[in-house]
Short mmCIF file of C-alpha atoms in Angstrom, two decimals:
data_model
loop_
_atom_site.label_atom_id
_atom_site.label_comp_id
_atom_site.label_asym_id
_atom_site.label_seq_id
_atom_site.Cartn_x
_atom_site.Cartn_y
_atom_site.Cartn_z
CA MET K 267 68.40 18.73 68.00
CA ARG K 268 65.91 19.12 65.03
CA LEU K 269 63.69 20.35 66.64
CA LEU K 270 66.17 22.81 68.89
CA SER K 271 66.89 24.18 64.96
CA ARG K 272 63.62 25.16 64.96
CA VAL K 273 63.62 27.36 68.56
CA SER K 274 64.44 31.29 67.75
CA LEU K 275 67.75 32.35 68.87
CA THR K 276 65.49 35.16 71.00
CA GLN K 277 63.41 31.47 72.49
CA ARG K 278 66.49 30.74 72.96
CA LEU K 279 67.97 33.00 75.52
CA THR K 280 64.76 33.06 77.07
CA LEU K 281 65.04 29.78 78.11
CA MET K 282 68.20 29.92 78.85
CA PHE K 283 67.20 32.25 80.73
CA VAL K 284 64.28 31.07 82.45
CA ALA K 285 66.02 28.00 83.47
CA ALA K 286 69.77 29.90 84.80
CA THR K 287 66.75 32.07 87.06
CA THR K 288 64.74 29.26 88.01
CA VAL K 289 68.15 27.33 89.03
CA VAL K 290 68.97 30.19 91.14
CA LEU K 291 65.57 30.53 92.84
CA LEU K 292 65.70 26.44 93.79
CA VAL K 293 69.22 27.05 95.08
CA LEU K 294 67.86 30.14 97.38
CA GLY K 295 64.53 28.63 98.80
CA TRP K 296 66.74 25.07 99.30
CA VAL K 297 69.32 27.45 101.10
CA VAL K 298 66.58 29.63 102.88
CA THR K 299 64.57 26.65 103.88
CA SER K 300 67.84 24.61 105.42
CA SER K 301 68.36 27.64 107.94
CA VAL K 302 64.79 28.29 109.05
CA GLU K 303 64.96 24.50 109.46
CA GLN K 304 68.14 24.50 110.92
CA HIS K 305 66.88 27.44 113.48
CA PHE K 306 63.68 25.04 114.54
CA GLU K 307 65.86 22.20 115.82
CA ASP K 308 68.29 25.11 117.94
CA LEU K 309 65.05 26.36 119.31
CA ASP K 310 63.97 22.85 120.47
CA MET K 311 67.07 21.91 121.92
CA GLU K 312 67.61 24.70 124.09
CA VAL K 313 64.13 24.06 125.41
CA LEU K 314 64.64 20.40 125.72
CA SER K 315 68.57 20.68 127.04
CA GLY K 316 67.48 22.98 129.67
CA LYS K 317 64.65 20.36 130.42
CA MET K 318 67.29 17.54 130.71
CA ALA K 319 69.46 20.27 133.00
CA LEU K 320 67.01 20.21 135.09
CA ILE K 321 65.75 16.66 135.42
CA THR K 322 69.71 15.99 136.40
CA GLN K 323 69.69 18.17 138.83
CA ALA K 324 65.92 17.01 140.28
CA LEU K 325 67.67 13.26 140.20
CA GLN K 326 70.51 14.53 142.50
CA GLY K 327 68.08 14.68 144.86
CA VAL K 328 67.04 11.28 144.66
CA ALA K 329 68.91 8.92 147.91
CA SER K 330 65.78 6.43 148.59
CA PRO K 331 62.37 4.88 146.36
CA ASP K 332 61.12 7.25 148.58
CA ASP K 333 62.59 10.76 146.88
CA LEU K 334 60.44 9.73 143.57
CA THR K 335 57.03 11.19 144.81
CA PRO K 336 58.33 14.05 145.40
CA LEU K 337 60.47 14.72 142.40
CA THR K 338 57.54 13.31 140.21
CA HIS K 339 55.40 16.00 141.78
CA GLN K 340 58.79 18.44 141.31
CA LEU K 341 58.82 17.58 137.70
CA ALA K 342 55.17 18.24 136.85
CA ARG K 343 55.25 21.54 137.90
CA SER K 344 58.27 22.34 136.24
CA LEU K 345 56.25 21.32 133.25
CA ILE K 346 53.47 23.35 133.69
CA GLY K 347 52.75 25.99 130.46
CA HIS K 348 55.51 24.17 127.99
CA HIS K 349 52.59 22.59 126.00
CA GLY K 350 53.85 19.68 123.49
CA LEU K 351 56.81 18.92 125.51
CA GLU K 352 56.46 15.18 126.63
CA VAL K 353 59.12 13.72 129.80
CA MET K 354 59.67 10.17 130.99
CA VAL K 355 61.35 8.70 133.50
CA MET K 356 62.55 5.02 133.88
CA GLU K 357 64.22 3.13 135.50
CA PRO K 358 66.97 -0.11 133.89
CA ASP K 359 64.68 -2.47 133.67
CA GLN K 360 61.90 0.16 131.65
CA SER K 361 59.98 0.85 134.41
CA VAL K 362 57.75 3.80 133.74
CA ILE K 363 58.77 6.19 136.89
CA PHE K 364 57.26 9.32 135.85
CA ALA K 365 55.68 10.01 132.29
CA THR K 366 53.00 13.10 130.72
CA ALA K 367 49.81 12.79 129.51
CA HIS K 368 51.08 12.49 126.46
CA ALA K 369 54.73 10.34 126.52
CA THR K 370 53.52 6.86 125.22
CA PHE K 371 57.20 6.65 123.94
CA PRO K 372 58.02 3.06 123.07
CA ALA K 373 60.30 1.76 126.88
CA SER K 374 62.58 -0.29 124.13
CA ILE K 375 63.02 3.23 121.83
CA VAL K 376 63.88 5.71 124.57
CA ALA K 377 66.30 2.80 126.25
CA ALA K 378 67.90 2.34 122.54
CA GLN K 379 68.23 5.71 121.78
CA ALA K 380 69.76 6.79 125.52
CA LEU K 381 72.37 4.13 125.57
CA GLN K 382 73.93 4.45 121.98
CA ALA K 383 73.21 7.67 121.57
CA PRO K 384 72.98 10.14 124.56
CA ASP K 385 72.72 14.00 123.87
CA GLN K 386 71.88 13.21 120.04
CA PRO K 387 68.39 14.51 118.82
CA VAL K 388 66.07 12.75 116.83
CA LEU K 389 62.84 12.60 115.77
CA TRP K 390 60.13 10.41 117.12
CA GLN K 391 56.76 9.32 115.66
CA LEU K 392 54.10 9.08 117.78
CA GLY K 393 50.78 8.40 115.84
CA GLU K 394 49.81 11.73 113.75
CA GLN K 395 52.42 13.46 115.97
CA THR K 396 55.95 14.03 115.71
CA TYR K 397 58.64 15.10 118.36
CA ARG K 398 62.45 15.82 118.55
CA ALA K 399 63.25 14.05 121.00
CA LEU K 400 66.54 13.78 123.87
CA ALA K 401 67.63 10.54 126.06
CA ALA K 402 69.98 9.95 128.31
CA GLN K 403 71.11 7.94 131.05
CA LEU K 404 71.26 10.14 134.22
CA PRO K 405 72.66 9.28 137.82
CA THR K 406 70.78 9.70 141.03
CA ALA K 407 72.46 10.17 144.80
CA ALA K 408 70.75 7.03 145.19
CA ARG K 409 73.86 3.39 145.50
CA ASP K 410 73.70 0.36 144.65
CA ALA K 411 75.65 -2.47 146.64
CA GLN K 412 79.00 -2.48 145.16
CA GLY K 413 78.30 1.59 145.47
CA GLN K 414 77.70 2.96 142.34
CA SER K 415 75.36 5.47 141.57
CA VAL K 416 72.06 4.55 140.27
CA ARG K 417 70.91 5.48 137.06
CA VAL K 418 67.39 6.20 135.37
CA LEU K 419 66.63 6.88 131.66
CA VAL K 420 65.21 10.04 130.82
CA ALA K 421 63.90 10.92 127.64
CA ALA K 422 62.66 14.59 126.73
CA ALA K 423 60.55 15.20 123.98
CA ILE K 424 59.10 18.35 121.82
CA ASP K 425 55.83 18.29 119.24
CA ILE K 426 57.10 19.68 116.52
CA GLY K 427 53.92 19.82 114.50
CA HIS K 428 53.56 23.47 114.36
CA HIS K 429 56.86 23.23 112.66
CA GLN K 430 55.57 21.30 109.73
CA ALA K 431 52.60 23.02 109.77
CA TYR K 432 54.90 26.88 108.73
CA MET K 433 56.92 24.14 106.78
CA ARG K 434 54.95 23.45 104.64
CA SER K 435 53.10 26.30 104.35
CA PHE K 436 56.53 28.42 103.66
CA LEU K 437 57.25 25.46 101.18
CA GLN K 438 53.66 25.98 99.26
CA THR K 439 54.23 29.66 99.32
CA LEU K 440 57.99 29.29 97.90
CA TRP K 441 57.19 27.00 95.00
CA TRP K 442 54.53 29.31 94.65
CA PHE K 443 56.99 32.31 93.97
CA VAL K 444 59.36 30.66 91.76
CA ALA K 445 56.49 29.72 89.59
CA GLY K 446 55.67 33.73 89.56
CA ALA K 447 59.02 34.47 88.72
CA ALA K 448 59.89 32.93 85.91
CA THR K 449 57.10 33.34 84.68
CA LEU K 450 57.81 37.12 85.53
CA LEU K 451 61.30 36.48 84.60
CA GLY K 452 60.53 34.72 80.89
CA LEU K 453 58.39 37.53 80.46
CA LEU K 454 60.68 40.15 81.25
CA GLY K 455 64.05 37.72 79.42
CA TRP K 456 61.42 37.80 76.11
CA PHE K 457 61.49 41.29 75.45
CA VAL K 458 64.90 41.86 76.47
CA VAL K 459 66.28 39.73 74.55
CA ARG K 460 64.06 41.17 72.15
CA ARG K 461 65.16 44.40 72.11
CA GLY K 462 69.21 43.17 72.00
CA LEU K 463 68.77 41.32 68.80
CA ALA K 464 66.73 43.91 67.16
CA PRO K 465 69.86 45.32 65.83
CA LEU K 466 69.79 41.68 63.84
CA SER K 467 66.59 42.34 62.80
CA THR K 468 67.54 45.55 61.60
CA LEU K 469 70.93 43.48 59.57
CA ARG K 470 68.46 41.06 57.77
CA ASP K 471 66.27 44.30 56.75
CA GLN K 472 69.10 45.15 54.94
CA ALA K 473 71.11 42.11 54.12
CA SER K 474 67.84 41.08 52.04
CA VAL K 475 68.09 44.79 49.64
CA VAL K 476 71.23 43.04 48.47
CA THR K 477 71.12 41.11 44.91
CA ALA K 478 72.73 40.68 41.81
CA GLN K 479 72.00 44.27 40.91
CA GLN K 480 72.98 46.13 43.79
CA LEU K 481 75.75 44.26 45.08
CA SER K 482 77.12 48.19 45.96
CA HIS K 483 74.52 48.37 49.22
CA ARG K 484 77.12 48.21 52.04
CA LEU K 485 75.71 47.67 55.56
CA PRO K 486 75.47 49.63 58.11
CA VAL K 487 77.88 49.51 61.44
CA THR K 488 77.12 52.43 63.27
CA ARG K 489 74.95 52.34 65.95
CA LEU K 490 74.71 48.31 66.43
CA PRO K 491 76.64 46.97 69.58
CA VAL K 492 80.79 45.65 69.06
CA GLU K 493 79.80 42.18 68.38
CA LEU K 494 77.43 43.16 65.34
CA ALA K 495 79.48 45.72 64.09
CA GLN K 496 82.67 42.85 63.40
CA LEU K 497 79.78 40.67 61.74
CA ALA K 498 78.16 43.62 59.40
CA GLU K 499 82.04 44.62 58.39
CA SER K 500 82.82 41.11 57.74
CA LEU K 501 79.74 41.34 55.60
CA ASN K 502 80.81 44.03 54.09
CA ALA K 503 83.87 43.15 53.13
CA MET K 504 82.43 39.08 51.62
CA LEU K 505 79.43 41.99 49.59
CA ALA K 506 83.47 44.06 48.28
CA ARG K 507 84.76 40.87 47.09
CA LEU K 508 81.57 39.49 45.46
CA GLU K 509 81.24 42.79 43.69
CA ALA K 510 85.06 43.42 42.63
CA ALA K 511 84.54 38.93 41.39
CA PHE K 512 81.07 39.64 39.75
CA ALA K 513 82.46 43.16 38.41
CA ARG K 514 85.57 41.27 37.56
CA LEU K 515 83.18 38.07 35.61
CA SER K 516 81.10 41.70 34.06
CA ASP K 517 83.80 42.98 32.75
CA PHE K 518 85.21 39.11 31.22
CA SER K 519 81.82 37.69 30.03
CA SER K 520 82.08 41.24 27.75
CA ASP K 521 85.78 40.91 26.94
CA ILE K 522 85.62 37.26 25.90
CA ALA K 523 82.28 37.66 23.61
CA HIS K 524 83.99 40.92 21.84
CA GLU K 525 87.32 39.10 21.80
CA LEU K 526 85.59 35.72 19.83
CA ARG K 527 83.31 38.04 17.76
CA THR K 528 85.89 39.14 16.23
CA PRO K 529 87.62 35.73 14.31
CA VAL K 530 84.48 34.61 14.34
CA SER K 531 83.49 38.00 12.28
CA ASN K 532 85.98 36.94 10.18
CA LEU K 533 85.72 33.55 9.15
CA MET K 534 81.89 34.36 7.92
CA THR K 535 82.69 37.55 6.50
CA GLN K 536 85.78 35.30 4.25
CA THR K 537 83.87 32.52 3.96
CA GLN K 538 80.55 34.31 2.49
CA VAL K 539 83.59 36.12 0.43
CA ALA K 540 84.70 32.94 -0.45
CA LEU K 541 80.74 31.16 -1.54
CA SER K 542 80.26 34.09 -3.16
CA ARG K 543 81.09 33.00 -6.94
CA PRO K 544 83.50 30.32 -8.18
CA ARG K 545 87.27 30.84 -7.65
CA ASN K 546 90.33 28.81 -8.41
CA ALA K 547 92.04 26.61 -6.34
CA GLU K 548 94.39 29.76 -5.49
CA ASP K 549 91.21 31.40 -3.95
CA TYR K 550 90.36 29.02 -2.02
CA GLN K 551 93.46 28.27 -0.57
CA ALA K 552 93.91 31.97 0.40
CA VAL K 553 90.50 32.15 2.77
CA LEU K 554 90.91 28.66 4.00
CA ALA K 555 94.90 29.61 5.21
CA SER K 556 93.03 32.59 6.83
CA ASN K 557 90.06 30.88 8.70
CA ALA K 558 93.23 28.60 9.44
CA GLU K 559 95.45 31.46 11.49
CA GLU K 560 92.02 32.85 13.10
CA LEU K 561 90.66 29.17 14.01
CA ASP K 562 94.55 28.56 15.79
CA ARG K 563 93.91 31.95 17.43
CA MET K 564 90.21 31.30 18.85
CA ALA K 565 91.93 27.81 19.98
CA ARG K 566 94.85 28.84 22.14
CA MET K 567 92.51 31.49 23.42
CA ILE K 568 90.19 28.81 24.48
CA SER K 569 92.69 26.23 25.84
CA ASP K 570 94.36 30.09 28.04
CA MET K 571 91.55 30.07 29.16
CA LEU K 572 90.92 26.39 30.35
CA TRP K 573 94.36 26.77 31.71
CA LEU K 574 93.08 29.74 33.64
CA ALA K 575 89.73 27.79 34.69
CA LYS K 576 92.38 25.30 36.04
CA ALA K 577 94.40 27.59 37.24
CA ASP K 578 91.30 30.02 39.48
CA ASN K 579 90.39 26.82 41.44
CA GLY K 580 93.54 25.37 42.08
CA LEU K 581 94.04 22.35 40.11
CA VAL K 582 97.67 23.71 38.60
CA VAL K 583 100.33 21.69 40.30
CA PRO K 584 104.19 22.56 39.52
CA SER K 585 105.86 19.10 39.74
CA ARG K 586 109.38 19.94 41.38
CA SER K 587 111.86 19.73 40.37
CA THR K 588 115.12 21.88 40.24
CA VAL K 589 115.66 24.33 37.36
CA CYS K 590 118.48 26.23 35.83
CA LEU K 591 117.05 30.06 35.10
CA ALA K 592 120.25 31.07 33.05
CA ASP K 593 119.64 28.05 30.11
CA GLU K 594 115.95 28.74 29.94
CA VAL K 595 116.53 32.22 29.23
CA ARG K 596 118.76 30.98 26.34
CA ALA K 597 117.22 29.00 25.03
CA LEU K 598 114.18 31.96 25.45
CA PHE K 599 116.87 34.03 22.93
CA ASP K 600 117.19 31.57 20.63
CA TYR K 601 113.50 31.65 20.02
CA TYR K 602 113.02 35.52 20.17
CA GLU K 603 116.58 36.04 18.22
CA ALA K 604 114.49 36.60 14.95
CA VAL K 605 111.83 39.14 16.05
CA ALA K 606 114.55 40.79 18.37
CA GLU K 607 116.97 41.26 14.73
CA GLU K 608 114.03 42.36 13.02
CA LYS K 609 112.94 45.41 15.15
CA ASP K 610 116.97 45.72 16.05
CA LEU K 611 117.00 44.35 20.11
CA GLN K 612 119.73 43.43 22.02
CA LEU K 613 118.41 40.89 24.10
CA THR K 614 120.96 40.33 27.31
CA LEU K 615 121.48 37.84 30.63
CA GLN K 616 122.67 38.72 33.75
CA GLY K 617 123.40 36.41 36.09
CA THR K 618 122.39 33.20 37.08
CA ALA K 619 119.86 31.46 39.87
CA ASN K 620 118.44 28.19 40.52
CA VAL K 621 115.10 27.06 41.03
CA GLN K 622 113.04 24.38 42.81
CA ALA K 623 109.74 24.33 39.89
CA ASP K 624 107.89 23.35 37.24
CA ARG K 625 109.97 23.88 34.28
CA LEU K 626 107.85 23.76 31.80
CA MET K 627 105.56 26.26 33.74
CA LEU K 628 108.55 28.71 34.57
CA ARG K 629 109.29 28.30 30.64
CA ARG K 630 105.75 29.38 29.88
CA THR K 631 106.53 32.48 32.54
CA LEU K 632 109.33 33.68 31.48
CA SER K 633 108.09 33.23 27.20
CA ASN K 634 104.97 35.47 28.08
CA LEU K 635 107.51 38.01 29.35
CA LEU K 636 109.91 37.98 26.91
CA SER K 637 107.03 38.03 23.90
CA ASN K 638 105.42 40.82 25.66
CA ALA K 639 108.68 43.18 26.57
CA VAL K 640 110.47 41.75 22.33
CA ARG K 641 106.65 43.43 21.42
CA HIS K 642 106.68 46.71 23.56
CA ALA K 643 110.16 47.67 23.28
CA SER K 644 111.10 50.31 20.86
CA PRO K 645 113.85 50.05 18.40
CA GLY K 646 117.76 49.98 18.87
CA THR K 647 116.98 49.11 22.32
CA PRO K 648 118.52 46.51 24.79
CA VAL K 649 115.36 43.66 26.28
CA GLN K 650 117.51 42.57 29.75
CA VAL K 651 116.37 40.16 32.04
CA THR K 652 118.00 39.94 35.78
CA LEU K 653 118.01 36.53 37.72
CA LYS K 654 118.88 37.43 41.82
CA ALA K 655 120.11 34.57 43.47
CA LYS K 656 118.88 35.13 47.50
CA GLN K 657 118.56 33.70 50.52
CA SER K 658 115.04 34.17 50.72
CA GLY K 659 114.28 32.94 46.91
CA VAL K 660 114.90 34.44 43.54
CA ASP K 661 114.49 37.41 41.82
CA ILE K 662 113.72 37.64 38.11
CA CYS K 663 113.49 41.04 36.48
CA VAL K 664 112.66 41.81 32.36
CA MET K 665 113.63 45.23 31.49
CA ASN K 666 112.62 46.46 27.98
CA GLN K 667 112.61 49.91 26.95
CA GLY K 668 109.31 51.71 25.40
CA ASP K 669 106.29 53.54 25.59
CA PRO K 670 105.39 54.17 29.90
CA ILE K 671 102.41 52.04 31.35
CA ALA K 672 100.47 54.86 33.00
CA PRO K 673 100.70 54.01 37.32
CA GLU K 674 96.51 53.84 37.08
CA LEU K 675 97.21 50.93 34.94
CA LEU K 676 100.41 48.89 35.99
CA GLU K 677 98.03 46.33 38.38
CA ARG K 678 95.70 46.08 35.66
CA VAL K 679 98.08 44.94 32.99
CA PHE K 680 97.29 41.20 34.43
CA ASP K 681 94.00 41.40 34.17
CA ARG K 682 92.83 39.67 31.09
CA PHE K 683 92.23 40.68 28.30
CA PHE K 684 93.23 43.83 29.04
CA ARG K 685 95.70 46.08 26.73
CA VAL K 686 97.37 49.13 27.69
CA ASP K 687 96.89 50.57 24.37
CA PRO K 688 93.22 49.45 22.62
CA SER K 689 93.60 50.98 19.50
CA ARG K 690 96.26 48.36 18.40
CA HIS K 691 94.68 45.70 16.31
CA ARG K 692 94.41 42.46 18.75
CA SER K 693 95.96 39.94 16.55
CA ASP K 694 99.47 42.26 16.57
CA GLN K 695 98.83 41.85 20.37
CA GLY K 696 98.34 37.85 21.11
CA THR K 697 95.51 37.00 22.98
CA GLY K 698 95.49 39.28 26.28
CA LEU K 699 95.88 36.41 28.48
CA GLY K 700 99.52 35.48 28.47
CA LEU K 701 100.22 38.19 31.64
CA ALA K 702 97.10 36.33 33.25
CA ILE K 703 98.81 33.13 32.53
CA THR K 704 101.83 34.21 33.75
CA ARG K 705 100.40 35.55 37.31
CA SER K 706 98.29 32.17 38.22
CA ILE K 707 101.89 30.05 37.26
CA VAL K 708 104.13 32.69 39.89
CA THR K 709 100.88 32.55 42.09
CA ALA K 710 100.79 29.08 41.90
CA HIS K 711 104.45 28.10 42.88
CA GLY K 712 104.07 30.66 45.87
CA GLY K 713 105.49 33.46 44.29
CA THR K 714 104.42 37.42 43.60
CA ILE K 715 104.51 39.55 40.45
CA GLY K 716 104.35 42.98 39.87
CA ALA K 717 104.90 45.67 37.57
CA ALA K 718 106.96 49.69 37.03
CA SER K 719 107.37 51.51 35.01
CA SER K 720 109.28 55.04 34.60
CA GLY K 721 111.35 57.32 32.62
CA GLY K 722 110.48 54.91 29.50
CA VAL K 723 111.48 51.16 31.30
CA THR K 724 109.03 48.66 32.07
CA THR K 725 110.12 45.95 34.64
CA PHE K 726 108.31 43.08 35.17
CA THR K 727 109.49 41.02 38.08
CA ILE K 728 109.25 37.64 39.70
CA LYS K 729 110.12 36.88 43.49
CA LEU K 730 110.12 32.72 43.70
CA ALA K 731 110.94 31.10 47.01
CA SER K 732 113.32 28.96 47.06
CA HIS K 733 110.96 26.17 47.19
CA LEU K 734 107.32 25.47 46.57
CA PRO K 735 104.93 25.42 49.23
CA GLY K 736 104.35 22.09 50.62
#
């Protein structure tokens, strides 16, 4: 496996192509060889069967021992011109009646073949010669004492040395052809595979251009095969996600640096002013109180950032319990009542619903939305929470009247440190992480959250399923 991992894709495909074509050529060679051998056997059997038929007919004229001499002359004449054809005729006691010059087959073998497998071709080896032979027990016109036809053992064999020489030459030629064809097909396959995989080299060259500073670069999709075009589209989609994530990370780094720079600068300035000259205890207490406020804001920001980091990595797991949303909203109304009275806001609740969720997380979500609504609501207007129980889950809507949010900014309100009105003082709007945390909590519960704003009315809608995702 380790050695295979070092082999290039071009080499692998070439080897597979060569192996496949070699197997095909070998199978084809085996079929052709078998066909040629079968053809030679059929030709030999045609000759042997004809001679056996001739001998059978001649034996019908043998009625007495005196007829054997004419029989031998007749057989000798019939074999003139048949080079390599040998005939042997024996009596049942294996005494030879007639045999051609080279028919020196063992009598026992002839008798066994004639009695056990008559008319079945068999190969006999005689010295360096190989013969294909037929042996049979044939009747004569003579009769024995019981009146039965006297039978003789007859063997006809033909030398197949020329067939074997041809097959050896044919197989040698076939092996050379297979070797040459495999080599030629290997070179052709390597060329074809290399040309076919050329788009991969193009993708590699294009991908090497992508760096952290050039995430906007995209791989070309046109003029690519369908399979590689799909791969290029998937890589382009991945690059788009990486570019968006890198942009968010860059923006987040800039935002957090800006957010932390302000309280750190305030702490340094106030501390340096306090230390510039001796002051009384009340002045020092005022400076420490101001510093404590900035430190508390920084601590909340750091805590929120740690929570979001856990949420981004799936480490925030809600605990299951039945939550009465109406009770949670009323408890939050009591908390924000003083701020609402200061701005002459009416906190109203419509509907009731229960949901399987993490109570503390859900309270934090509702608190963030109410805090955002109270902060941006115009004085003398209502802040309304609507609960709608459905068969599929629960809808939670938090609505306030105030300055509208531009449509292009609605999706960004859930980004970290994003503010619709950046001119406002940071301390007036918290850490800028409330809505980001809200979305993380809703996502952890398997729900969705969205924002809509028109006609001076801004509505945040949460959709939660009846049960937490398993």
